[in-house]
Coordinates of C-alpha atoms in Angstrom, one line a residue:
Chain A
X1 CA -19.3 -8.7 78.5
X2 CA -22.8 -8.3 76.7
X3 CA -23.2 -4.8 76.8
X4 CA -20.1 -4.8 75.2
X5 CA -20.9 -6.2 72.4
X6 CA -24.8 -4.1 71.7
X7 CA -22.6 -0.9 71.6
X8 CA -20.5 -2.1 69.1
X9 CA -23.4 -3.5 66.6
X10 CA -25.4 0.0 67.7
X11 CA -21.7 1.7 66.1
X12 CA -22.2 -0.7 62.8
X13 CA -25.7 -0.9 61.9
X14 CA -27.1 2.6 61.2
X15 CA -23.8 2.3 59.0
X16 CA -24.3 -1.1 57.6
X17 CA -28.0 -0.1 57.8
X18 CA -27.5 3.2 55.0
X19 CA -24.4 0.9 53.2
X20 CA -27.5 -1.5 52.0
X21 CA -29.9 1.0 51.0
X22 CA -27.6 3.4 49.1
X23 CA -25.3 1.5 47.7
X24 CA -26.1 -2.1 47.2
X25 CA -29.8 -1.8 46.9
X26 CA -29.5 0.4 43.9
X27 CA -27.4 -1.8 42.4
X28 CA -29.4 -4.7 42.7
X29 CA -31.7 -2.9 41.3
X30 CA -29.6 -2.0 38.1
X31 CA -28.5 -5.4 37.7
X32 CA -32.5 -5.7 38.0
X33 CA -33.5 -3.3 35.6
X34 CA -30.5 -4.9 33.3
X35 CA -33.4 -8.1 32.3
X36 CA -36.3 -5.4 32.3
X37 CA -37.0 -2.9 28.8
X38 CA -37.6 -0.1 31.0
X39 CA -37.4 3.2 30.4
X40 CA -37.3 5.3 33.8
X41 CA -40.7 6.3 33.9
X42 CA -43.8 4.0 32.9
X43 CA -44.6 0.8 32.1
X44 CA -42.3 -2.3 31.9
X45 CA -41.2 -6.4 31.3
X46 CA -39.1 -9.7 31.2
X47 CA -37.4 -9.7 28.8
X48 CA -34.0 -12.0 29.8
X49 CA -30.4 -11.1 28.5
X50 CA -31.6 -9.1 25.2
X51 CA -30.6 -6.5 26.6
X52 CA -26.9 -8.2 26.8
X53 CA -27.1 -9.5 23.8
X54 CA -27.8 -6.5 21.7
X55 CA -25.3 -4.1 23.2
X56 CA -22.5 -6.0 22.4
X57 CA -23.8 -6.1 18.5
X58 CA -24.4 -2.4 19.5
X59 CA -21.9 -0.3 17.3
X60 CA -22.4 2.8 20.0
X61 CA -21.9 0.9 22.6
X62 CA -18.7 -1.3 21.0
X63 CA -16.3 1.8 19.9
X64 CA -17.7 3.7 23.3
X65 CA -15.8 0.1 24.9
X66 CA -12.7 0.4 22.2
X67 CA -12.0 4.1 22.8
X68 CA -12.1 4.0 26.5
X69 CA -9.7 1.1 26.7
X70 CA -7.1 2.5 23.7
X71 CA -7.1 6.0 26.6
X72 CA -6.5 3.8 29.9
X73 CA -4.3 1.8 28.7
X74 CA -2.1 4.3 26.9
X75 CA -2.5 6.9 29.8
X76 CA -2.0 4.3 32.0
X77 CA 1.5 2.9 31.0
X78 CA 2.1 6.8 30.3
X79 CA 2.0 7.4 33.7
X80 CA 3.5 5.9 35.5
X81 CA 6.2 5.6 33.2
X82 CA 6.3 10.1 33.5
X83 CA 5.6 9.6 37.7
X84 CA 8.3 6.7 38.2
X85 CA 11.1 9.2 36.5
X86 CA 9.2 12.3 38.7
X87 CA 9.8 10.5 41.8
X88 CA 13.1 9.6 40.4
X89 CA 14.2 12.6 39.7
X90 CA 12.5 14.1 43.3
X91 CA 14.4 11.2 45.5
X92 CA 17.6 12.4 44.0
X93 CA 20.2 15.0 45.2
X94 CA 18.8 18.0 44.0
X95 CA 18.6 21.7 44.8
X96 CA 15.2 23.9 45.5
X97 CA 13.8 20.0 46.7
X98 CA 10.8 20.9 48.1
X99 CA 9.6 24.1 46.0
X100 CA 10.4 21.8 42.9
X101 CA 8.1 18.8 45.2
X102 CA 5.7 21.5 45.9
X103 CA 5.1 22.7 42.1
X104 CA 4.2 18.6 41.3
X105 CA 2.2 17.3 43.3
X106 CA -0.1 20.6 42.8
X107 CA -2.0 19.3 39.9
X108 CA -3.4 16.2 42.6
X109 CA -5.5 19.1 43.9
X110 CA -7.3 20.6 40.9
X111 CA -10.4 19.7 39.8
X112 CA -10.5 17.0 36.4
X113 CA -13.6 19.0 35.4
X114 CA -11.8 22.8 35.5
X115 CA -8.4 21.5 34.1
X116 CA -10.2 20.4 31.9
X117 CA -11.9 23.0 30.8
X118 CA -8.1 24.7 30.5
X119 CA -7.1 22.6 28.4
X120 CA -9.4 22.6 26.1
X121 CA -9.1 26.2 25.0
X122 CA -4.8 25.3 25.4
X123 CA -6.0 22.6 22.6
X124 CA -8.1 25.3 20.6
X125 CA -6.4 28.2 20.9
X126 CA -2.8 28.2 23.2
X127 CA -0.9 25.1 20.4
X128 CA -2.3 26.5 17.7
X129 CA -1.5 30.2 17.6
X130 CA 1.3 29.4 18.6
X131 CA 2.4 26.8 16.0
X132 CA 0.9 29.3 13.3
X133 CA 3.3 31.8 14.7
X134 CA 6.3 28.6 14.6
X135 CA 5.4 27.9 11.2
X136 CA 4.0 24.4 12.3
X137 CA 1.1 22.8 10.2
X138 CA 0.8 19.9 11.9
X139 CA -0.4 21.5 14.8
X140 CA -2.1 24.3 14.0
X141 CA -5.3 22.8 14.6
X142 CA -7.4 21.9 17.4
X143 CA -6.5 18.0 17.2
X144 CA -9.3 18.3 19.8
X145 CA -12.2 18.7 16.2
X146 CA -10.5 15.5 14.2
X147 CA -11.8 12.2 15.5
X148 CA -8.6 10.2 15.0
X149 CA -6.7 12.4 17.1
X150 CA -9.3 14.2 19.6
X151 CA -8.4 11.0 21.9
X152 CA -4.5 12.0 22.0
X153 CA -5.7 15.8 23.9
X154 CA -7.9 13.4 26.6
X155 CA -4.8 11.7 26.9
X156 CA -2.4 14.3 27.5
X157 CA -4.6 16.8 30.0
X158 CA -5.8 12.9 31.7
X159 CA -1.6 12.3 32.2
X160 CA -1.0 16.1 32.7
X161 CA -3.2 15.9 36.5
X162 CA -3.2 12.0 37.4
X163 CA 1.0 11.9 36.9
X164 CA 0.7 13.8 40.7
X165 CA -1.1 11.2 42.9
X166 CA 0.7 8.2 41.1
X167 CA 4.3 10.0 41.7
X168 CA 3.8 10.5 45.4
X169 CA 2.8 7.2 46.0
X170 CA 6.9 6.0 43.6
X171 CA 8.6 8.4 45.7
X172 CA 7.0 6.7 49.3
X173 CA 8.5 3.7 48.2
X174 CA 11.6 5.4 46.8
X175 CA 13.1 6.7 49.9
X176 CA 12.8 3.3 52.0
X177 CA 15.3 2.0 49.3
X178 CA 18.3 2.5 51.5
X179 CA 21.1 4.6 49.7
X180 CA 23.7 1.5 50.8
X181 CA 22.3 -1.1 48.1
X182 CA 23.1 1.7 45.7
X183 CA 26.7 2.1 46.6
X184 CA 27.2 -1.3 46.7
X185 CA 26.4 -1.5 43.3
X186 CA 29.2 1.2 42.3
X187 CA 31.9 -1.2 43.9
X188 CA 30.4 -3.5 42.4
X189 CA 31.2 -1.8 38.9
X190 CA 27.1 -1.1 38.1
X191 CA 26.1 1.4 36.0
X192 CA 22.5 3.8 36.1
X193 CA 20.4 1.6 33.8
X194 CA 22.1 -2.3 36.0
X195 CA 21.3 0.0 39.0
X196 CA 17.7 1.2 38.1
X197 CA 16.8 -2.4 37.0
X198 CA 18.9 -4.7 39.2
X199 CA 18.0 -2.7 42.7
X200 CA 15.0 0.3 42.0
X201 CA 12.5 -1.5 40.2
X202 CA 12.3 -4.7 42.2
X203 CA 12.0 -2.8 45.1
X204 CA 9.5 -0.7 44.1
X205 CA 7.4 -3.7 42.7
X206 CA 4.2 -3.2 44.8
X207 CA 4.3 0.3 44.4
X208 CA 4.0 -0.4 41.0
X209 CA 1.2 -2.6 41.0
X210 CA -1.1 -0.1 43.5
X211 CA -0.3 1.7 41.0
X212 CA -1.0 0.2 37.4
X213 CA -4.2 -1.1 39.3
X214 CA -6.1 2.5 40.8
X215 CA -4.4 4.1 37.7
X216 CA -5.6 1.6 35.4
X217 CA -9.3 1.4 37.8
X218 CA -9.3 5.3 37.8
X219 CA -9.1 5.5 33.6
X220 CA -11.6 3.3 33.5
X221 CA -14.3 5.3 34.2
X222 CA -12.9 8.3 32.9
X223 CA -16.0 10.9 32.7
X224 CA -15.2 14.5 34.0
X225 CA -12.3 14.8 31.3
X226 CA -14.1 13.5 28.8
X227 CA -17.3 16.5 29.4
X228 CA -14.9 19.1 29.6
X229 CA -12.7 18.6 26.7
X230 CA -15.0 16.9 23.7
X231 CA -18.2 16.1 25.1
X232 CA -17.5 12.3 23.2
X233 CA -17.1 14.2 19.8
X234 CA -16.7 15.0 16.8
X235 CA -18.7 12.2 16.4
X236 CA -18.5 10.0 18.8
X237 CA -15.4 9.4 18.5
X238 CA -14.2 9.9 22.0
X239 CA -17.9 8.9 23.9
X240 CA -16.1 6.5 27.3
X241 CA -18.1 4.0 28.8
X242 CA -19.1 6.3 31.6
X243 CA -20.3 8.9 29.7
X244 CA -22.3 7.0 27.4
X245 CA -24.4 5.0 30.3
X246 CA -25.0 8.7 31.4
X247 CA -26.1 10.6 28.7
X248 CA -28.5 7.1 27.1
X249 CA -29.6 6.4 30.5
X250 CA -31.2 9.4 31.7
X251 CA -31.4 11.1 28.1
X252 CA -32.1 9.1 26.2
X253 CA -34.7 7.3 27.6
X254 CA -32.4 4.0 27.8
X255 CA -32.5 3.3 31.1
X256 CA -32.8 -0.4 31.2
X257 CA -30.9 -1.2 28.1
X258 CA -27.9 1.2 30.6
X259 CA -28.1 -1.0 33.3
X260 CA -27.3 -3.9 31.5
X261 CA -24.2 -2.5 29.6
X262 CA -23.1 -0.5 33.6
X263 CA -23.2 -4.4 34.6
X264 CA -21.3 -6.1 31.7
X265 CA -19.0 -2.7 32.2
X266 CA -18.3 -3.8 36.3
X267 CA -17.7 -7.3 35.4
X268 CA -14.9 -6.2 32.7
X269 CA -13.6 -3.6 35.8
X270 CA -14.3 -6.5 38.2
X271 CA -11.3 -8.8 35.7
X272 CA -9.1 -6.6 34.0
X273 CA -8.0 -5.4 37.8
X274 CA -8.5 -9.0 39.5
X275 CA -5.7 -10.5 36.1
X276 CA -3.6 -7.2 37.1
X277 CA -3.1 -7.7 41.1
X278 CA -2.7 -11.4 39.8
X279 CA -0.5 -10.8 37.3
X280 CA 1.9 -8.1 39.6
X281 CA 1.9 -9.6 41.8
X282 CA 3.4 -12.7 41.5
X283 CA 6.4 -10.1 38.8
X284 CA 7.5 -9.0 42.9
X285 CA 8.0 -12.7 44.4
X286 CA 9.7 -14.2 41.4
X287 CA 12.5 -11.1 41.6
Chain B
X1 CA 27.9 10.3 46.1
X2 CA 26.9 12.2 49.1
X3 CA 25.8 15.9 49.9
X4 CA 26.7 17.1 46.0
X5 CA 23.5 18.6 44.2
X6 CA 23.1 16.6 41.0
X7 CA 22.6 19.1 38.7
X8 CA 21.5 17.5 36.0
X9 CA 18.3 15.9 37.2
X10 CA 17.1 19.8 39.1
X11 CA 17.6 21.6 35.8
X12 CA 15.5 19.0 34.4
X13 CA 12.9 18.8 36.5
X14 CA 12.9 22.7 36.5
X15 CA 12.1 22.6 32.6
X16 CA 8.9 20.1 32.9
X17 CA 8.1 21.8 36.1
X18 CA 7.1 24.1 33.7
X19 CA 4.7 22.0 31.6
X20 CA 2.8 22.4 34.7
X21 CA 3.1 25.7 36.0
X22 CA 2.4 27.1 31.9
X23 CA -1.4 26.0 32.4
X24 CA -1.7 28.2 35.8
X25 CA 0.2 30.7 34.3
X26 CA -2.3 31.5 30.8
X27 CA -4.9 30.6 33.4
X28 CA -4.3 34.1 35.7
X29 CA -3.1 36.2 32.8
X30 CA -5.9 35.3 29.9
X31 CA -8.6 35.9 33.7
X32 CA -6.7 39.5 33.7
X33 CA -6.2 40.4 30.5
X34 CA -9.7 41.8 27.7
X35 CA -10.2 40.2 25.2
X36 CA -8.3 42.4 23.0
X37 CA -5.4 41.4 25.1
X38 CA -6.2 38.0 25.0
X39 CA -6.4 38.4 20.9
X40 CA -2.9 39.9 20.5
X41 CA -0.4 36.9 22.6
X42 CA -1.3 34.6 24.2
X43 CA 1.3 34.6 26.3
X44 CA 2.1 37.9 27.1
X45 CA 1.9 39.8 30.9
X46 CA -1.6 41.5 31.0
X47 CA -1.0 45.6 30.6
X48 CA -3.0 46.5 32.7
X49 CA -5.3 44.0 35.8
X50 CA -8.6 43.7 34.3
X51 CA -10.7 42.5 37.8
X52 CA -14.2 43.8 36.5
X53 CA -13.7 40.3 34.6
X54 CA -14.2 38.9 38.6
X55 CA -16.6 40.7 38.9
X56 CA -18.8 39.8 36.5
X57 CA -18.2 36.3 36.4
X58 CA -18.5 36.3 40.2
X59 CA -22.2 38.0 38.6
X60 CA -22.9 35.6 36.2
X61 CA -22.1 32.4 38.0
X62 CA -23.1 33.9 41.6
X63 CA -19.7 32.7 42.7
X64 CA -20.4 33.4 46.4
X65 CA -23.4 31.4 46.6
X66 CA -21.7 27.9 44.6
X67 CA -18.8 29.0 47.3
X68 CA -21.6 28.6 49.9
X69 CA -22.9 25.3 48.7
X70 CA -19.0 23.8 48.4
X71 CA -17.3 24.4 51.4
X72 CA -20.9 23.5 53.3
X73 CA -20.9 20.0 51.5
X74 CA -17.3 20.2 52.2
X75 CA -16.9 21.3 55.6
X76 CA -19.8 18.7 56.7
X77 CA -19.0 15.8 55.2
X78 CA -15.5 15.8 56.3
X79 CA -16.5 15.9 59.8
X80 CA -19.6 13.1 59.7
X81 CA -17.2 11.0 57.7
X82 CA -14.5 11.7 60.4
X83 CA -16.3 10.8 63.1
X84 CA -18.5 8.0 61.9
X85 CA -16.2 6.1 59.5
X86 CA -13.8 6.0 62.4
X87 CA -16.8 4.2 64.4
X88 CA -17.5 1.6 62.6
X89 CA -13.7 1.2 61.7
X90 CA -13.1 0.7 65.5
X91 CA -15.7 -1.7 66.0
X92 CA -14.9 -3.5 63.0
X93 CA -11.7 -3.6 64.0
X94 CA -12.1 -5.1 67.4
X95 CA -14.0 -7.8 66.5
X96 CA -12.1 -9.0 63.3
X97 CA -12.4 -12.2 64.8
X98 CA -15.5 -13.1 64.0
X99 CA -17.6 -13.4 61.6
X100 CA -19.7 -11.1 61.3
X101 CA -17.5 -8.2 61.2
X102 CA -15.1 -9.5 59.1
X103 CA -18.6 -9.8 56.7
X104 CA -18.6 -6.1 57.6
X105 CA -15.3 -5.4 56.2
X106 CA -15.2 -7.1 52.9
X107 CA -18.5 -6.0 52.4
X108 CA -17.6 -2.2 52.8
X109 CA -14.3 -2.8 51.0
X110 CA -15.7 -4.8 47.8
X111 CA -18.0 -1.3 47.1
X112 CA -14.6 -0.3 45.7
X113 CA -14.4 -2.3 42.8
X114 CA -18.6 -1.8 42.2
X115 CA -18.1 1.0 39.2
X116 CA -20.6 4.4 39.8
X117 CA -22.4 3.8 37.1
X118 CA -23.5 0.3 37.5
X119 CA -25.4 2.0 40.1
X120 CA -25.3 6.0 39.0
X121 CA -29.4 5.2 37.0
X122 CA -31.0 3.9 40.5
X123 CA -30.1 5.7 42.8
X124 CA -31.2 9.6 41.3
X125 CA -34.5 7.8 40.5
X126 CA -34.8 6.3 45.0
X127 CA -32.2 10.2 46.1
X128 CA -35.7 12.4 43.4
X129 CA -38.9 10.6 45.4
X130 CA -37.2 10.4 48.6
X131 CA -36.4 14.4 48.2
X132 CA -33.2 14.0 48.3
X133 CA -32.0 15.3 45.5
X134 CA -30.7 18.5 46.9
X135 CA -27.3 19.0 49.4
X136 CA -28.6 17.1 52.6
X137 CA -28.8 13.9 50.0
X138 CA -25.3 14.6 48.4
X139 CA -23.7 14.4 52.1
X140 CA -25.0 11.5 53.1
X141 CA -24.3 10.2 49.6
X142 CA -20.7 10.9 50.4
X143 CA -20.1 9.6 54.0
X144 CA -22.6 6.8 52.5
X145 CA -19.7 6.3 49.1
X146 CA -16.5 6.7 51.9
X147 CA -16.8 4.3 53.9
X148 CA -15.6 1.2 51.3
X149 CA -11.9 2.9 51.3
X150 CA -11.9 4.7 55.2
X151 CA -13.2 1.6 56.3
X152 CA -10.3 -0.3 53.9
X153 CA -7.5 2.7 56.0
X154 CA -8.5 2.5 59.1
X155 CA -9.2 -1.4 60.4
X156 CA -5.3 -1.3 59.4
X157 CA -4.3 1.5 60.9
X158 CA -6.5 0.4 64.2
X159 CA -5.3 -3.4 64.2
X160 CA -1.8 -1.6 64.7
X161 CA -2.6 0.2 67.6
X162 CA -1.8 -2.1 70.5
X163 CA -5.2 -2.8 72.9
X164 CA -3.0 -2.1 76.2
X165 CA -3.9 1.1 76.1
X166 CA -8.0 0.3 76.5
X167 CA -8.1 -2.7 79.3
X168 CA -6.8 0.9 81.3
X169 CA -9.2 2.5 80.2
X170 CA -11.7 -0.3 80.5
X171 CA -10.7 -1.7 84.2
X172 CA -10.8 2.2 85.1
X173 CA -14.5 1.5 84.3
X174 CA -14.7 2.5 81.1
X175 CA -17.8 2.5 78.6
X176 CA -17.2 1.1 75.1
X177 CA -17.9 4.9 74.1
X178 CA -15.6 6.2 76.3
X179 CA -13.4 4.1 75.5
X180 CA -13.5 5.2 71.5
X181 CA -14.0 9.3 71.9
X182 CA -11.2 9.5 74.2
X183 CA -7.9 7.0 74.0
X184 CA -8.6 5.8 70.3
X185 CA -10.3 9.0 68.9
X186 CA -7.5 10.7 69.6
X187 CA -5.1 8.4 69.0
X188 CA -6.1 8.2 65.1
X189 CA -5.2 11.8 64.7
X190 CA -2.9 11.0 61.7
X191 CA -5.3 8.4 59.6
X192 CA -7.6 11.6 60.7
X193 CA -5.5 13.8 59.9
X194 CA -5.3 11.9 55.5
X195 CA -8.8 10.5 55.4
X196 CA -9.7 14.5 56.1
X197 CA -7.7 15.7 53.3
X198 CA -8.2 13.1 51.2
X199 CA -12.5 13.5 51.9
X200 CA -12.2 17.6 51.6
X201 CA -10.4 16.5 47.9
X202 CA -12.9 14.3 46.7
X203 CA -16.0 16.1 48.4
X204 CA -15.1 19.6 46.5
X205 CA -13.4 18.5 43.1
X206 CA -16.7 16.1 43.1
X207 CA -18.5 16.1 39.4
X208 CA -20.5 13.5 39.1
X209 CA -23.0 13.4 42.0
X210 CA -23.4 17.4 41.8
X211 CA -23.9 16.7 38.2
X212 CA -27.0 13.4 38.6
X213 CA -28.3 13.7 41.8
X214 CA -29.1 18.1 42.4
X215 CA -32.1 19.3 40.2
X216 CA -32.5 23.4 42.0
X217 CA -29.1 25.1 40.2
X218 CA -29.7 27.3 43.6
X219 CA -27.9 24.7 45.2
X220 CA -25.3 24.0 42.5
X221 CA -21.5 23.8 43.4
X222 CA -18.3 24.8 41.8
X223 CA -17.5 22.4 39.6
X224 CA -20.7 22.2 38.0
X225 CA -21.1 25.7 38.3
X226 CA -18.7 25.9 35.6
X227 CA -20.4 23.3 33.5
X228 CA -23.4 25.1 33.8
X229 CA -21.5 28.5 32.6
X230 CA -19.5 26.7 29.8
X231 CA -22.6 25.5 27.5
X232 CA -24.2 28.5 28.3
X233 CA -21.3 31.3 27.4
X234 CA -18.7 29.7 26.3
X235 CA -17.6 32.6 23.3
X236 CA -16.2 35.0 26.7
X237 CA -12.9 33.0 27.6
X238 CA -12.0 36.2 29.9
X239 CA -14.5 35.9 32.7
X240 CA -14.6 31.8 31.1
X241 CA -11.1 32.2 33.1
X242 CA -11.6 34.5 35.4
X243 CA -14.4 31.8 36.7
X244 CA -12.2 28.9 36.4
X245 CA -9.4 30.6 38.6
X246 CA -11.8 32.0 41.4
X247 CA -13.4 28.3 41.6
X248 CA -9.2 26.4 41.7
X249 CA -8.2 29.2 44.6
X250 CA -9.4 27.7 47.6
X251 CA -8.0 24.3 46.8
X252 CA -4.6 25.9 45.4
X253 CA -3.9 28.8 48.6
X254 CA -5.3 25.6 50.8
X255 CA -2.8 23.8 49.3
X256 CA 0.0 26.4 50.1
X257 CA -0.4 26.2 53.2
X258 CA -1.0 22.6 53.9
X259 CA 1.0 21.1 51.2
X260 CA 3.4 19.6 53.3
X261 CA 0.3 17.4 55.3
X262 CA -1.8 17.3 51.9
X263 CA 0.7 14.7 50.3
X264 CA 1.9 12.7 53.0
X265 CA -1.7 12.5 53.9
X266 CA -2.0 11.2 50.2
X267 CA 0.9 8.9 50.2
X268 CA -0.7 7.2 54.2
X269 CA -4.1 6.9 52.8
X270 CA -3.3 5.1 48.6
X271 CA -0.2 3.1 50.6
X272 CA -3.1 0.8 52.9

């Protein structure tokens, strides 16, 4: 019996050690440095909470938070609307079922950075080109070059890429709903709208929760999209929090300061995830 | 209701799929055009297929080198993730009633909520001072960082495997190692497929970790090569798109052949 326990310990200890060294320890270091003025090299002193206060007064940081939230909220909502619609479509009695499913799921296997470069070209040349030949002035300029509109371009690309994954999840939920329920509802005279709100939506509520939380969490960490589409510009209008931490930390000598920013970012993500799970799960129970 | 094709929805979905396919169509056609042709019409098919773009892109980006790097990383990460993460999860799943393993489970799983930027700056310092700013270091990091999510889904799956098979093996004199490798690991096949697929997608497409960890350009992965290439030769779109297409192609080809498993694998992975 003791031998068996030793084996289990042997199975987990190396993983625990490596995980601590390469994950937990750097996290603790990050938190530690956030209370210092370390630039990433040379000497350092403790500065207490100074970095934290400064983040809250930093225009650039605040605008990064503003942009990231705006982007994440809009993208999460759009992704969930589109993926639910597509999943319901794919779950209906359609022709070319397998081909359509394969097409709609494909963006999920494509790397975000390269998809971003392709969309960069679409926004910079393809859309303006088409718009000009059709005489639509509003679209004849590259929206990524406009500080007020660039974020929309990022949303479009992010939604295009992310819908695939969320569609898979919704479809997994939809196939578990029995046809009998819809037939019974039809006999009771329920229309499509009524069926959706009374049957479909309540029954896929757990999938709605997962999708909202995962999408929001992923979008709050947006990085590759920005690098490929705008590099944070024009100006700093599309600089996300991840990008700011990366740039400030590695290129701007703000190691300690951006560590404080990362800690705040961490707390924000945890709070949002927990609140989302709480609120959405409460809804699941009520229904 | 039953058996009748809904043509309205079919048509809508077909129209919608144009939005998915258009960017890919553009990528393929632009990769095959000449710059002069590109300036004429963006949507048209190439008049003659110009494969020179691919040859040039291969040379400039050192494509095969990056392909080998990406493949090496992905293969090693997937193999070691399957072998080690499943083992850790097994030990945890069979001992969840003990405090230590319960703690271990929540310790690993809680890491899913830690955003990468919080450890990004220290991990770069750490890996470079330990001489791990290379492919080997990157492989190790992927295996370790995968633990959080993989332990979560493996443990859920292992708990649903009845213990009777293991008990029979133990009576026959098998050690815990033998039980794991001969009884449990083969039973994990569906979960191994899921973890394998998700890990492949992650290791192959990830951009941030190679960007910050790798210091030697010769070790760059396919996404990283596109990034380095973009900042130098951004104006030649034909060349750039040939390069993008070659970087996307391996995954698209795998997807076309393994589409069924990929979809079901992703589904299983995401729903606990």
